[in-house]
Coordinates of C-alpha atoms in Angstrom, one line a residue:
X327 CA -47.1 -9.0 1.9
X328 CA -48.0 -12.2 1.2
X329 CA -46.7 -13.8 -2.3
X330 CA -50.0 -14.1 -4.0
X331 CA -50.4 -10.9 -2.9
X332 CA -47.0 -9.6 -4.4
X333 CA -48.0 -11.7 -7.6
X334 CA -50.9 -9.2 -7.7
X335 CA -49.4 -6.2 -7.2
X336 CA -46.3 -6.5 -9.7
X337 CA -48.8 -8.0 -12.4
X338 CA -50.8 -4.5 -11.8
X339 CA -47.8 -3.1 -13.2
X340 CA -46.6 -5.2 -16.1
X341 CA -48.0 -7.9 -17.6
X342 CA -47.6 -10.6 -18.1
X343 CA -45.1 -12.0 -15.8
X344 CA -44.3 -15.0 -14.0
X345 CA -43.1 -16.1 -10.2
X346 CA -39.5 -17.7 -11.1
X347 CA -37.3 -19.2 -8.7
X348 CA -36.9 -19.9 -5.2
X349 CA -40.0 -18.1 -4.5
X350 CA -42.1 -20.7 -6.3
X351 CA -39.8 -23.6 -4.3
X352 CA -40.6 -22.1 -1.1
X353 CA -44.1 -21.7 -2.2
X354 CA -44.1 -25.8 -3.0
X355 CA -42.7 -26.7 -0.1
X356 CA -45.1 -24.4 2.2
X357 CA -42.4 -22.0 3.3
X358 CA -42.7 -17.9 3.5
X359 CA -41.5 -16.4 0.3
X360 CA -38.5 -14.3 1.5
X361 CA -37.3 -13.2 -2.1
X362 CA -39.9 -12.2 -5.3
X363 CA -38.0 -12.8 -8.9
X364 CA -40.3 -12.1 -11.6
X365 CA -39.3 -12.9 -15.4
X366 CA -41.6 -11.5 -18.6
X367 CA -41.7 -11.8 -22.0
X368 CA -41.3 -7.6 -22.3
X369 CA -38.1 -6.2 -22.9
X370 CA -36.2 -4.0 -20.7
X371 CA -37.8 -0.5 -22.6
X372 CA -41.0 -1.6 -22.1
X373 CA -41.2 -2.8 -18.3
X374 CA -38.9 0.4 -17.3
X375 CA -41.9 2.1 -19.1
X376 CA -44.9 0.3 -17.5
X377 CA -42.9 0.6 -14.4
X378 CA -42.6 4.7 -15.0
X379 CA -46.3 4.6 -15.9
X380 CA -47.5 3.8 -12.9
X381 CA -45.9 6.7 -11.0
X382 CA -43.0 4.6 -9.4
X383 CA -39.2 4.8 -10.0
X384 CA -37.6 1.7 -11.9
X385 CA -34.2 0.7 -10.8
X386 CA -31.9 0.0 -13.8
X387 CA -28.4 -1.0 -12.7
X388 CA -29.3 -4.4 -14.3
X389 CA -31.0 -3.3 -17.3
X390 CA -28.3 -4.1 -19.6
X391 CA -29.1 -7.8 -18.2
X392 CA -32.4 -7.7 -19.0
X393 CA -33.5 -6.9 -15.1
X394 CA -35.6 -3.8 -14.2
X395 CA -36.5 -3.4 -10.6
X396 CA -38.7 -1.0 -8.4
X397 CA -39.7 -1.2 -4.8
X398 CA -42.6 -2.4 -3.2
X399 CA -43.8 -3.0 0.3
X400 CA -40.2 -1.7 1.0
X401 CA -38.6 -4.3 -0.6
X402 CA -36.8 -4.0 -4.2
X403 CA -38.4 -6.7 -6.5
X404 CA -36.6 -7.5 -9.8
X405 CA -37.9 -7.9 -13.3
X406 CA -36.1 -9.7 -15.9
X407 CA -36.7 -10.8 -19.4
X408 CA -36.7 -13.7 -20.2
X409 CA -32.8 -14.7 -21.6
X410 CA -30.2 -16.8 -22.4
X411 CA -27.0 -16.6 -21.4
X412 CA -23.3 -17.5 -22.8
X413 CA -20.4 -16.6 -20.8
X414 CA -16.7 -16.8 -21.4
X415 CA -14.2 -18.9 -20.0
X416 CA -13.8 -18.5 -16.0
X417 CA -16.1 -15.1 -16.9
X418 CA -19.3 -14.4 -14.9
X419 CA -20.4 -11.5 -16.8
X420 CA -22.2 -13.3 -19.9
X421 CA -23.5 -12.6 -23.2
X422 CA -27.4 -12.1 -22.8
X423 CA -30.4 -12.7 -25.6
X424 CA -33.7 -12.1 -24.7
X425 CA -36.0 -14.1 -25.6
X426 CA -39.6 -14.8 -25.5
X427 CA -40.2 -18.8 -24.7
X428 CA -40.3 -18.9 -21.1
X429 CA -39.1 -22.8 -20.8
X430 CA -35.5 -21.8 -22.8
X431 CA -35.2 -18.8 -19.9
X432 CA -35.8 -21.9 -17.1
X433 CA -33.1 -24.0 -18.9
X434 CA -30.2 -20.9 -18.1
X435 CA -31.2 -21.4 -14.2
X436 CA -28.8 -23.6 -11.8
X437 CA -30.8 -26.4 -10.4
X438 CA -34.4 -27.8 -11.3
X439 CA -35.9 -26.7 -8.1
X440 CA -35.2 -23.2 -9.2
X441 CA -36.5 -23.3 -12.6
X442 CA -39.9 -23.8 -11.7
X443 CA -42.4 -20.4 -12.8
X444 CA -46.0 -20.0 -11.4
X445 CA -48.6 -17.9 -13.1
X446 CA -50.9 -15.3 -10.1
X447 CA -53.8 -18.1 -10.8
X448 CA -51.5 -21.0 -9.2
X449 CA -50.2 -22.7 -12.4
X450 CA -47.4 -24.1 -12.5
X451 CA -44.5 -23.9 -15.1
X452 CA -42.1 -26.9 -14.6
X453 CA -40.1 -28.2 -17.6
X454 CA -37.4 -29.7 -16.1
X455 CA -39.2 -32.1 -13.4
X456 CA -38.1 -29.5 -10.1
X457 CA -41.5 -30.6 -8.7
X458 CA -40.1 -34.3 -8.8
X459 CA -36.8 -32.6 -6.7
X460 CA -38.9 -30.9 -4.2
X461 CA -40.5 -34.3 -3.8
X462 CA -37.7 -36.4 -3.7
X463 CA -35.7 -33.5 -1.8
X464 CA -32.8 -33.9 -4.4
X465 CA -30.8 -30.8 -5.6
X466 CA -30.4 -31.8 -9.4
X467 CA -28.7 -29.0 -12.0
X468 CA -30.9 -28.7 -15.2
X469 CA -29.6 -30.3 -17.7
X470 CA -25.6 -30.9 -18.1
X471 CA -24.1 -30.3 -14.3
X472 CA -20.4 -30.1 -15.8
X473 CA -22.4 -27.3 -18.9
X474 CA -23.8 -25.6 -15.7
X475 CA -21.0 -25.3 -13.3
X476 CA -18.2 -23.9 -16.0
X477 CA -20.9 -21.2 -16.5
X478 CA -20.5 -20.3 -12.8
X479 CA -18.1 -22.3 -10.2
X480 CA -20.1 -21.0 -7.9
X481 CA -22.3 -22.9 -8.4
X482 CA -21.2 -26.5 -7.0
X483 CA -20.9 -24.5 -3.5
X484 CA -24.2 -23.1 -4.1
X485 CA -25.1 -26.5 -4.6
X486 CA -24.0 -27.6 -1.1
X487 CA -25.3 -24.4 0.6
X488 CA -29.8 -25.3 -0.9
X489 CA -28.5 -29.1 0.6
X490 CA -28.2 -27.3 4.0
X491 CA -31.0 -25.0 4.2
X492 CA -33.6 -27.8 2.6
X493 CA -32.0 -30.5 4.1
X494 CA -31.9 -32.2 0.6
X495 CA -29.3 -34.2 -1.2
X496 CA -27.5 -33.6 -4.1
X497 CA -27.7 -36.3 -6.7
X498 CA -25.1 -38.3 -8.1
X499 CA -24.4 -36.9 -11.7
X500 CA -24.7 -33.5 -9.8
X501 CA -22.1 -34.8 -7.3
X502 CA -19.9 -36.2 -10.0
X503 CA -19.3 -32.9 -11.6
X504 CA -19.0 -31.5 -8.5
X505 CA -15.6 -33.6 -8.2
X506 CA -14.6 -32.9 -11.5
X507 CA -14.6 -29.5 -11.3
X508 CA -13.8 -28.3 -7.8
X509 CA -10.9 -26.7 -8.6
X510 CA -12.6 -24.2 -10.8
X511 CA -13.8 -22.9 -7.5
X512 CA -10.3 -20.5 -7.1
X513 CA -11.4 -18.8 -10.0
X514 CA -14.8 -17.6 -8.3
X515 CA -14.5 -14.3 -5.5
X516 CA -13.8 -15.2 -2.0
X517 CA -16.5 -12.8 -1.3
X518 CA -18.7 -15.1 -2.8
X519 CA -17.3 -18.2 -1.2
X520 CA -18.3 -16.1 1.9
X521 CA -21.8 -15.7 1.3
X522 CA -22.2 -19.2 0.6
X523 CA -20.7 -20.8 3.1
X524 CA -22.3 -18.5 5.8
X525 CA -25.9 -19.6 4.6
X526 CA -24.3 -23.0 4.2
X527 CA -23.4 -23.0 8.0
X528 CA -26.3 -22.0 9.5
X529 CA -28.7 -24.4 7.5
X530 CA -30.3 -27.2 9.2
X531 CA -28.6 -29.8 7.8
X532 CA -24.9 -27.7 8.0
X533 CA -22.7 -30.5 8.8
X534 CA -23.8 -33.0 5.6
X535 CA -23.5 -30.4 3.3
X536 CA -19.6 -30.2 5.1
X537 CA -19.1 -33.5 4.2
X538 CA -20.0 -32.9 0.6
X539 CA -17.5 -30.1 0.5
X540 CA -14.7 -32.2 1.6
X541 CA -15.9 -35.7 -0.3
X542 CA -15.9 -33.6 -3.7
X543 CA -12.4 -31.6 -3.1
X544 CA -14.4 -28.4 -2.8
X545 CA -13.1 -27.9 1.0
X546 CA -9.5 -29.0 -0.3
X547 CA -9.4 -25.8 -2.9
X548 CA -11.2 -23.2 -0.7
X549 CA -10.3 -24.6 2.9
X550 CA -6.8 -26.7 3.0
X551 CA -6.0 -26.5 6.6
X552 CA -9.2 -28.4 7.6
X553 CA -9.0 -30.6 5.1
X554 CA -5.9 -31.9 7.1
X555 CA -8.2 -33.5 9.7
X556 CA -9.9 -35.7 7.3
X557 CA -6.6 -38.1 7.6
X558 CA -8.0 -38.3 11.4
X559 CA -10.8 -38.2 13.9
X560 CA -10.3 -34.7 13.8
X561 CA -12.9 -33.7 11.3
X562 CA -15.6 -36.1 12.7
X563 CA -15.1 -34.0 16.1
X564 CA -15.2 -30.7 14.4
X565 CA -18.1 -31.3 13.0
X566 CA -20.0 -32.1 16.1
X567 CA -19.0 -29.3 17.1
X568 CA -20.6 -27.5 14.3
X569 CA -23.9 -29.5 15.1
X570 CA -24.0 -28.3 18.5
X571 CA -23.0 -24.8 18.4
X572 CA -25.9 -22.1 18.2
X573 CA -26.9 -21.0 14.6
X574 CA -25.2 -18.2 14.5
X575 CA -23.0 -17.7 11.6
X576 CA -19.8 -16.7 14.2
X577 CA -20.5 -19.4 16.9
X578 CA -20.8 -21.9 14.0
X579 CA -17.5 -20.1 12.2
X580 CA -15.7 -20.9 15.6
X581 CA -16.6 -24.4 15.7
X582 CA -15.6 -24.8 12.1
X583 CA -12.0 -24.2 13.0
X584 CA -11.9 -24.7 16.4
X585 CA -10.0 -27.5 16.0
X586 CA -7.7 -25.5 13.1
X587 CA -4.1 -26.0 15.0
X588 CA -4.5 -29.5 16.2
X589 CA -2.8 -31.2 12.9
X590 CA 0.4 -29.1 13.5
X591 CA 0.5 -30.2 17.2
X592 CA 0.1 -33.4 16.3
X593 CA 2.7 -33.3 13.9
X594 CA 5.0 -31.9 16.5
X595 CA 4.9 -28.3 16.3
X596 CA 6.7 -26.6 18.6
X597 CA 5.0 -26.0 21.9
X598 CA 5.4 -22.3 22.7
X599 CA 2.5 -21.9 19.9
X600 CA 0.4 -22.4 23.0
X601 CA 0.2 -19.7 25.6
X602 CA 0.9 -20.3 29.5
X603 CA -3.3 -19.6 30.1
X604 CA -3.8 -22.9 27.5
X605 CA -5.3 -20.2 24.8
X606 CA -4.4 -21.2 21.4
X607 CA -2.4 -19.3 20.2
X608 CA -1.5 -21.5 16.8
X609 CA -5.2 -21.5 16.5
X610 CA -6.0 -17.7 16.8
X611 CA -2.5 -17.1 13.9
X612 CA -4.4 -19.8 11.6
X613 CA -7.9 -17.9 11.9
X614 CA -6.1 -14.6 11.5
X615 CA -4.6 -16.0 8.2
X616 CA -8.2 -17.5 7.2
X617 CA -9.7 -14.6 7.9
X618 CA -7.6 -12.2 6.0
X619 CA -7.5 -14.9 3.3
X620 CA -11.5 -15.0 3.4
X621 CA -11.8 -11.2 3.4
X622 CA -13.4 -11.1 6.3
X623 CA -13.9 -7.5 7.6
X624 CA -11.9 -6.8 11.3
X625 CA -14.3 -7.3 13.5
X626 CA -15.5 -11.0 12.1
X627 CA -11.6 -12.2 12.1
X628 CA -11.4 -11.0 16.6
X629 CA -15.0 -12.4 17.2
X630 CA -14.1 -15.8 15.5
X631 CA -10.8 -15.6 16.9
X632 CA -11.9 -15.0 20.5
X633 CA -14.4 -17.5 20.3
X634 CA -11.8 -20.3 19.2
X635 CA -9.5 -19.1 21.8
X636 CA -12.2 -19.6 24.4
X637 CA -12.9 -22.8 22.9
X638 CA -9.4 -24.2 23.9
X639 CA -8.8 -22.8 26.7
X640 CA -12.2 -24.5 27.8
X641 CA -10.7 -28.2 26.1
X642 CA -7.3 -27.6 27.9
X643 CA -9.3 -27.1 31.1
X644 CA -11.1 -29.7 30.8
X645 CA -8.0 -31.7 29.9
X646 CA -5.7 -31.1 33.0
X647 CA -9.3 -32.1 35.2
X648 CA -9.3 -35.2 33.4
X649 CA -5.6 -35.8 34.4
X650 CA -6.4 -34.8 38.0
X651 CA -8.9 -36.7 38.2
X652 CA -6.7 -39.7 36.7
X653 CA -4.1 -39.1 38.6
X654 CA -6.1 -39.4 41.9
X655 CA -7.5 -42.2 41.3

């Protein structure tokens, strides 16, 4: 279904309501809409009414939020009233008003190119200049980054992770608060890291949004043993590696630490870490421990794990050809 067309078929249901979100920047941009958030001035009752009035069921595990959903061209599409939003130290689960001004529920919203509405007729709802982003390909929070990031750490990786897909930057300011704050990031689910970082990976523009995590400390709190290599060439190489590997979330988790052991053999480990094939062994124990760290489910830690293994045995390979090679000449 195409958006306009979703527009229509949700505004059949309750009215009025608007097109928030990354919907409305993909629309900008000239991208298929791949989520539908809608936001309205009704309260929960009401749209969980209009919703039951036109025959279909309304989903309310979020209703207590302010966000009513039902399903459409078999997809679930939320509703949600327009709020505000105060949360608790290091608490995602915030205190919600609902309100009726739809440019205070924009402010709540993480980045100005998400807190952009659109009307079914095409108009455009933009109080905090995310038009400007999209055109300037910036990723800017609305309003106070440092205000925006202690509501949700998450954020700052989330911040990283649109710079990948879109292939934007992040601003300064943005950045800035970003370095301030990274350490809040331990206080956010690894579960979440997860999700971010495997959309982060497989964006087009994966390996500058890398660089961000590791110039802002970000990679430091969630990521330590890689940001060893930055004190070499080692993290340059790794990621290449990440640029040329397929986009596939694995293949692009193997490249990530496929170079994972290298600062302890440089540093002198011991060398029975490596078995007598040239498989990494050191490498596959330091994925194993990321992996369970990560919560990664079983069969994610092997695949990554074989594919690293693979990975050096191929290097090693190539290495002793080198020396051949050398040692003919």
């Amino acid at each position: 279904m195409q958006c306009s067309d979703m527009y229509a078929a949700v505004s059949a249901i309750v009215d009025p309501v608007f097109l928030v979100g990354g919907s409305v920047r993909d629309r900008l941009m000239g991208r298929d809409c791949s989520d539908y958030d809608f936001a309205t001035p009704l309260e929960p009752d009401r749209v969980e009414e209009l919703i039951r009035a036109a025959g279909r069921r309304p989903y309310l595990v979020g209703k207590r939020f302010g966000t009513v959903a039902l399903r459409l061209d078999g997809r679930v599409i939320e509703i949600t009233t327009f709020r505000s939003e105060a949360y608790e130290e290091f608490s995602r689960k915030p205190r919600v008003e609902f309100l009726r001004d739809l440019a205070e529920d924009l402010r709540r919203r993480d980045f100005t190119v998400n807190a952009i509405a659109m009307r079914g007729d095409g108009e455009v709802i933009d109080p905090w200049g995310g038009r400007a982003d999209i055109d300037g390909r910036v990723i800017r929070a609305v309003g106070d980054p440092g205000a925006r990031f202690r509501e949700d750490a998450l954020r700052m990786l989330r911040a990283a992770r649109f710079a990948a897909q879109l292939e934007f930057t992040v601003e300064p300011g943005t950045v800035a608060a970003m370095e301030r704050l990274a350490p809040r990031i331990l206080h956010v689910a690894r579960e979440r890291w997860v999700q971010e970082l495997d959309r982060l990976l497989v964006g087009l523009a994966a390996t500058d949004a890398l660089r961000l995590l590791a110039e802002t400390g970000l990679l430091r709190c969630m990521l330590p043993e890689l940001q060893l290599q930055l004190e070499s060439d080692l993290f340059a190489r790794t990621l290449a590696a990440v640029d040329s590997a397929p986009a596939d979330v694995t293949a692009r988790w193997a490249a990530l630490l496929g170079e994972i052991a290298e600062p302890y053999r440089r540093a002198g480990r011991p060398a029975q870490h490596a078995a007598a094939a040239g498989h990494d062994l050191l490498g596959g124990e330091l994925v194993e421990r990321i992996g369970l760290y990560l919560k990664w489910s079983n069969d994610r830690r092997e695949a990554v794990k074989a594919l690293v293994r693979d990975r050096q045995a191929l290097a090693v390979a190539a290495k002793d050809d080198e020396q051949a090679l050398e040692s003919e000449v």
